[in-house]
mmCIF file of C-alpha atoms in Angstrom:
data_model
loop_
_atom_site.group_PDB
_atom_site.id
_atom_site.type_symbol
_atom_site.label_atom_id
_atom_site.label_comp_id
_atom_site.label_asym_id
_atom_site.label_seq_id
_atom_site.Cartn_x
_atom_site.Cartn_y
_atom_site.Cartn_z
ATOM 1 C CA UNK G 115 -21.599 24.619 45.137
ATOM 2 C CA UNK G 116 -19.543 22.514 47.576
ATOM 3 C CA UNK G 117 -19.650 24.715 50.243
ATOM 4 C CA UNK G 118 -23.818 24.215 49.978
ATOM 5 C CA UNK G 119 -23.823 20.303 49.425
ATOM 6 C CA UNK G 120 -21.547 20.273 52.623
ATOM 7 C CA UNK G 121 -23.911 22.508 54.575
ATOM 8 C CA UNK G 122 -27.058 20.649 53.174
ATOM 9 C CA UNK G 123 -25.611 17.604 54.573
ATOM 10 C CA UNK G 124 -24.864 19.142 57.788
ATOM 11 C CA UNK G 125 -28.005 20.406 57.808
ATOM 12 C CA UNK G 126 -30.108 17.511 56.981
ATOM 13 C CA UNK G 127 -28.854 15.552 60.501
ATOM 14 C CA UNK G 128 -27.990 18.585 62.526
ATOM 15 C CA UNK G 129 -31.277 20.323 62.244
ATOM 16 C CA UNK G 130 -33.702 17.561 62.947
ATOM 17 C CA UNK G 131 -32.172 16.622 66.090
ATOM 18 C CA UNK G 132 -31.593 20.392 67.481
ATOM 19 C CA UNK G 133 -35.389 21.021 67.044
ATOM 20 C CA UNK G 134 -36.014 17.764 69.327
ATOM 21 C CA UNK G 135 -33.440 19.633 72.170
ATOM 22 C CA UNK G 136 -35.161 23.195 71.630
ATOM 23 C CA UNK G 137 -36.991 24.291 75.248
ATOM 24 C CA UNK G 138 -41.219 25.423 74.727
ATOM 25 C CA UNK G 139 -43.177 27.518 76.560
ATOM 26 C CA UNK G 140 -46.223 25.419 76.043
ATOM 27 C CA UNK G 141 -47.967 27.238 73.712
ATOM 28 C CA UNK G 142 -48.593 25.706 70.180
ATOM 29 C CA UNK G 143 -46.694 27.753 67.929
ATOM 30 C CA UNK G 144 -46.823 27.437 63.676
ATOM 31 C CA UNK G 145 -43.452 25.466 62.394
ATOM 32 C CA UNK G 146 -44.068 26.938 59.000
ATOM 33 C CA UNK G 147 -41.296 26.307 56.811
ATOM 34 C CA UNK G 148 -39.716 29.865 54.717
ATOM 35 C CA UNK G 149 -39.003 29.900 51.499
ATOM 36 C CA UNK G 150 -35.535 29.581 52.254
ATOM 37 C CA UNK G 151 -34.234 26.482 53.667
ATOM 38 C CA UNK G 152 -31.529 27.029 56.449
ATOM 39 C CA UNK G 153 -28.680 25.550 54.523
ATOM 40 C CA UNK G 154 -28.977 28.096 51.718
ATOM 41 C CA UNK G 155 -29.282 30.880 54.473
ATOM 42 C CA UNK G 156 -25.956 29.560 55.976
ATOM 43 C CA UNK G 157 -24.440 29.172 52.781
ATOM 44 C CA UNK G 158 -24.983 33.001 51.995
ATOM 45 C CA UNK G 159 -23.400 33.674 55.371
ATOM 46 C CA UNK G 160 -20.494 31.795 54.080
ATOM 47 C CA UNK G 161 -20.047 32.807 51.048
ATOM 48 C CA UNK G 162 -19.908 36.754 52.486
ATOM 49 C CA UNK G 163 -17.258 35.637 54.381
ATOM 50 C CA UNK G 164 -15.431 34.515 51.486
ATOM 51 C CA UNK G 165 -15.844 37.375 49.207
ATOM 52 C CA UNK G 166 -13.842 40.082 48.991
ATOM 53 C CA UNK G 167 -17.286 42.539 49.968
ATOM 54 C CA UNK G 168 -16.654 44.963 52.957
ATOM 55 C CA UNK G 169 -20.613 44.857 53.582
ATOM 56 C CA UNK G 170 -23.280 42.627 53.258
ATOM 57 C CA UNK G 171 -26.016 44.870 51.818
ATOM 58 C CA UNK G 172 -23.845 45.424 48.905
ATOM 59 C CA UNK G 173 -22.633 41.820 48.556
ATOM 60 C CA UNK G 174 -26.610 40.942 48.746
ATOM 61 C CA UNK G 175 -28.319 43.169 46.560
ATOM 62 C CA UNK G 176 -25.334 43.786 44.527
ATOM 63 C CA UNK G 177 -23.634 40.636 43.842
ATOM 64 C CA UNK G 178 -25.574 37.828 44.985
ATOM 65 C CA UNK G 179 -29.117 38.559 43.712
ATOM 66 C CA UNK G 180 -27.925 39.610 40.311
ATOM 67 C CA UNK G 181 -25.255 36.861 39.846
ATOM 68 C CA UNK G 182 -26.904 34.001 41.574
ATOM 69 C CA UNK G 183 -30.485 34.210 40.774
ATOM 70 C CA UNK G 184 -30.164 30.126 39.605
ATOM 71 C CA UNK G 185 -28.285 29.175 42.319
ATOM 72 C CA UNK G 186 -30.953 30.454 45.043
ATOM 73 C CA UNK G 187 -34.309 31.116 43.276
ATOM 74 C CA UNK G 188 -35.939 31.954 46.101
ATOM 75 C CA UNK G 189 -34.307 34.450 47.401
ATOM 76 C CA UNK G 190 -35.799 36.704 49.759
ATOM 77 C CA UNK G 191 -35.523 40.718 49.635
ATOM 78 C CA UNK G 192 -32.589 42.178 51.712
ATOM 79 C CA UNK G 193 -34.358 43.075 54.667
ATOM 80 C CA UNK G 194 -36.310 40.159 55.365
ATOM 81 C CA UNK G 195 -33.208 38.275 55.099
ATOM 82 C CA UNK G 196 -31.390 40.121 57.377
ATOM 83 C CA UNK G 197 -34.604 38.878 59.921
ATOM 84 C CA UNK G 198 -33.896 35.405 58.982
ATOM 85 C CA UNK G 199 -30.149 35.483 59.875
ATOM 86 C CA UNK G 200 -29.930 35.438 63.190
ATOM 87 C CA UNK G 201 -31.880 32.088 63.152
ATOM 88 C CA UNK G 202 -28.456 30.413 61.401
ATOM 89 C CA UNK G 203 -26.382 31.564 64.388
ATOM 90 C CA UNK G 204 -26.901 27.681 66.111
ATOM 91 C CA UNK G 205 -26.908 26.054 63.069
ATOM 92 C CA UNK G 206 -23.928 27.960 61.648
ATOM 93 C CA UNK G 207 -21.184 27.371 65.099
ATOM 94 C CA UNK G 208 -22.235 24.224 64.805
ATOM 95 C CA UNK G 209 -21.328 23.824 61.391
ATOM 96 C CA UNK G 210 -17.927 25.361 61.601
ATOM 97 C CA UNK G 211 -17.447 23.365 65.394
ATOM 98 C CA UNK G 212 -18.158 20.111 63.228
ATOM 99 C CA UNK G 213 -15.458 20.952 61.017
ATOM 100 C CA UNK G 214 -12.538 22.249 63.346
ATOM 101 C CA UNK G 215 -10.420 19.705 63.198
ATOM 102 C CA UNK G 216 -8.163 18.061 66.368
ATOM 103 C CA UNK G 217 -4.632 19.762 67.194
ATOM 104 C CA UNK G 218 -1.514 18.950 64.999
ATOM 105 C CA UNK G 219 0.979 20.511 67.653
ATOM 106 C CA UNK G 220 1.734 23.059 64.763
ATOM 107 C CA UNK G 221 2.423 26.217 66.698
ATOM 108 C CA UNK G 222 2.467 29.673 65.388
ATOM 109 C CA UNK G 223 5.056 32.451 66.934
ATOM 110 C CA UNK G 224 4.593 35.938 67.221
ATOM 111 C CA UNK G 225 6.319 38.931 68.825
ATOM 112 C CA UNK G 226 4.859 42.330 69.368
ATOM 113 C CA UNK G 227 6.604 45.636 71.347
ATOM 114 C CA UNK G 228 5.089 46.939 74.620
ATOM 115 C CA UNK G 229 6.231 50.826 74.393
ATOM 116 C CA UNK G 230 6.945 52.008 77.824
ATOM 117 C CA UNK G 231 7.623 55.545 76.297
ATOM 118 C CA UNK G 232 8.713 57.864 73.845
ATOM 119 C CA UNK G 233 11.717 57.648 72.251
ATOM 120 C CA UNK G 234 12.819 61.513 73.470
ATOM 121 C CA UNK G 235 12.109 60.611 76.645
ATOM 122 C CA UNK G 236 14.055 57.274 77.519
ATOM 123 C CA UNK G 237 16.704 59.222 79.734
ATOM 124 C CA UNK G 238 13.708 60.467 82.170
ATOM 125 C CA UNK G 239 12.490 57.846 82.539
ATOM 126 C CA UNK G 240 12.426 55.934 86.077
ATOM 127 C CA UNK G 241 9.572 53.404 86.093
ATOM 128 C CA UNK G 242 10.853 50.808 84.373
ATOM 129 C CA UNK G 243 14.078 51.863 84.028
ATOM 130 C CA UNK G 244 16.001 48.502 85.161
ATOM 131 C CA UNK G 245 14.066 46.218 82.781
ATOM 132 C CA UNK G 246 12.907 47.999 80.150
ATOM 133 C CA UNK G 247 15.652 48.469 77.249
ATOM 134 C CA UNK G 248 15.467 49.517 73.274
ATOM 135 C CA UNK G 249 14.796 47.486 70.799
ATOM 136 C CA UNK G 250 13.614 47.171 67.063
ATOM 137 C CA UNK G 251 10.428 45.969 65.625
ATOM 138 C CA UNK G 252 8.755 46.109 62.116
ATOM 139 C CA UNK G 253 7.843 49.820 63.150
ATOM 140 C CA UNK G 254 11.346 51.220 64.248
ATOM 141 C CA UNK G 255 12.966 51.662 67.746
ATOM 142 C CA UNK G 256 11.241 51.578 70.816
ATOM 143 C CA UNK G 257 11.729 51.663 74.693
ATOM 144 C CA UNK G 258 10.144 48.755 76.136
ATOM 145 C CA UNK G 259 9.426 44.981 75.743
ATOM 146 C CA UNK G 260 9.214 42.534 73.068
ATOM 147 C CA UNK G 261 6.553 40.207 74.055
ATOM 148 C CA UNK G 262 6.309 36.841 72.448
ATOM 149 C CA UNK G 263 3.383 34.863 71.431
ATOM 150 C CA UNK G 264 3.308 31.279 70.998
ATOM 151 C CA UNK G 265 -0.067 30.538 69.434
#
């Protein structure tokens, strides 16, 4: 529930102001409001993220609409929400833009090997021959490079 009173408050400035940017092609169009409001849409989006589900279909019909049925009363049927979701994309980067936060200067390092070739055939080989060398990473001996991340 805190994940949807922080997106409802996102929601209530963010939206607002975003329709007064959006672009029209001049026709009047209907602004009919669904039955789902846009911060329980992007809370759903959320909360699959969270969960432990490796689709959404199950996560939806299984988990969500049998377990949450208080939470979101009206929830739409699978399909028709799967029509409504790519209207959170904007709303949703936003969201998680608003709550990246600014640098620390906390860096992460990470190494990974560049294989140049098989083990059998390091004696044949010419390429790289005067700067590759062996070494030993998480997955055994290799004829290459370590490269080094610094993230």
């Amino acid at each position: 529930m805190e994940v949807f009173c922080d997106v409802d408050d996102f929601s209530a400035v963010f939206i607002p102001e975003w329709e007064k940017t959006l672009l029209t092609d001049g026709t009047r169009k209907r602004q009919r409001s669904g039955r789902m409001t846009m911060s329980e849409v992007m809370t759903i989006i959320i909360f699959f993220q969270m969960s432990h589900h490796r689709d959404f279909k199950n996560f939806y019909t299984g988990y969500l609409s049998r377990f949450y049925t208080a939470e979101f009363p009206n929830l739409l049927s699978y399909t028709r929400f799967l029509e409504v979701m790519p209207t959170a994309l904007v709303p949703l980067c936003s969201y998680f833009a608003s709550l990246k936060s600014e640098p620390t200067g906390i860096e992460f390092v990470d190494s990974t090997s560049i294989k140049v070739c098989h083990n059998l055939r390091i004696h044949r080989h010419k390429t790289l021959s005067g700067l590759a060398s062996r070494g030993k990473g998480t997955m055994g001996w290799f004829y290459g490079f370590k490269l080094h991340l610094i993230v």
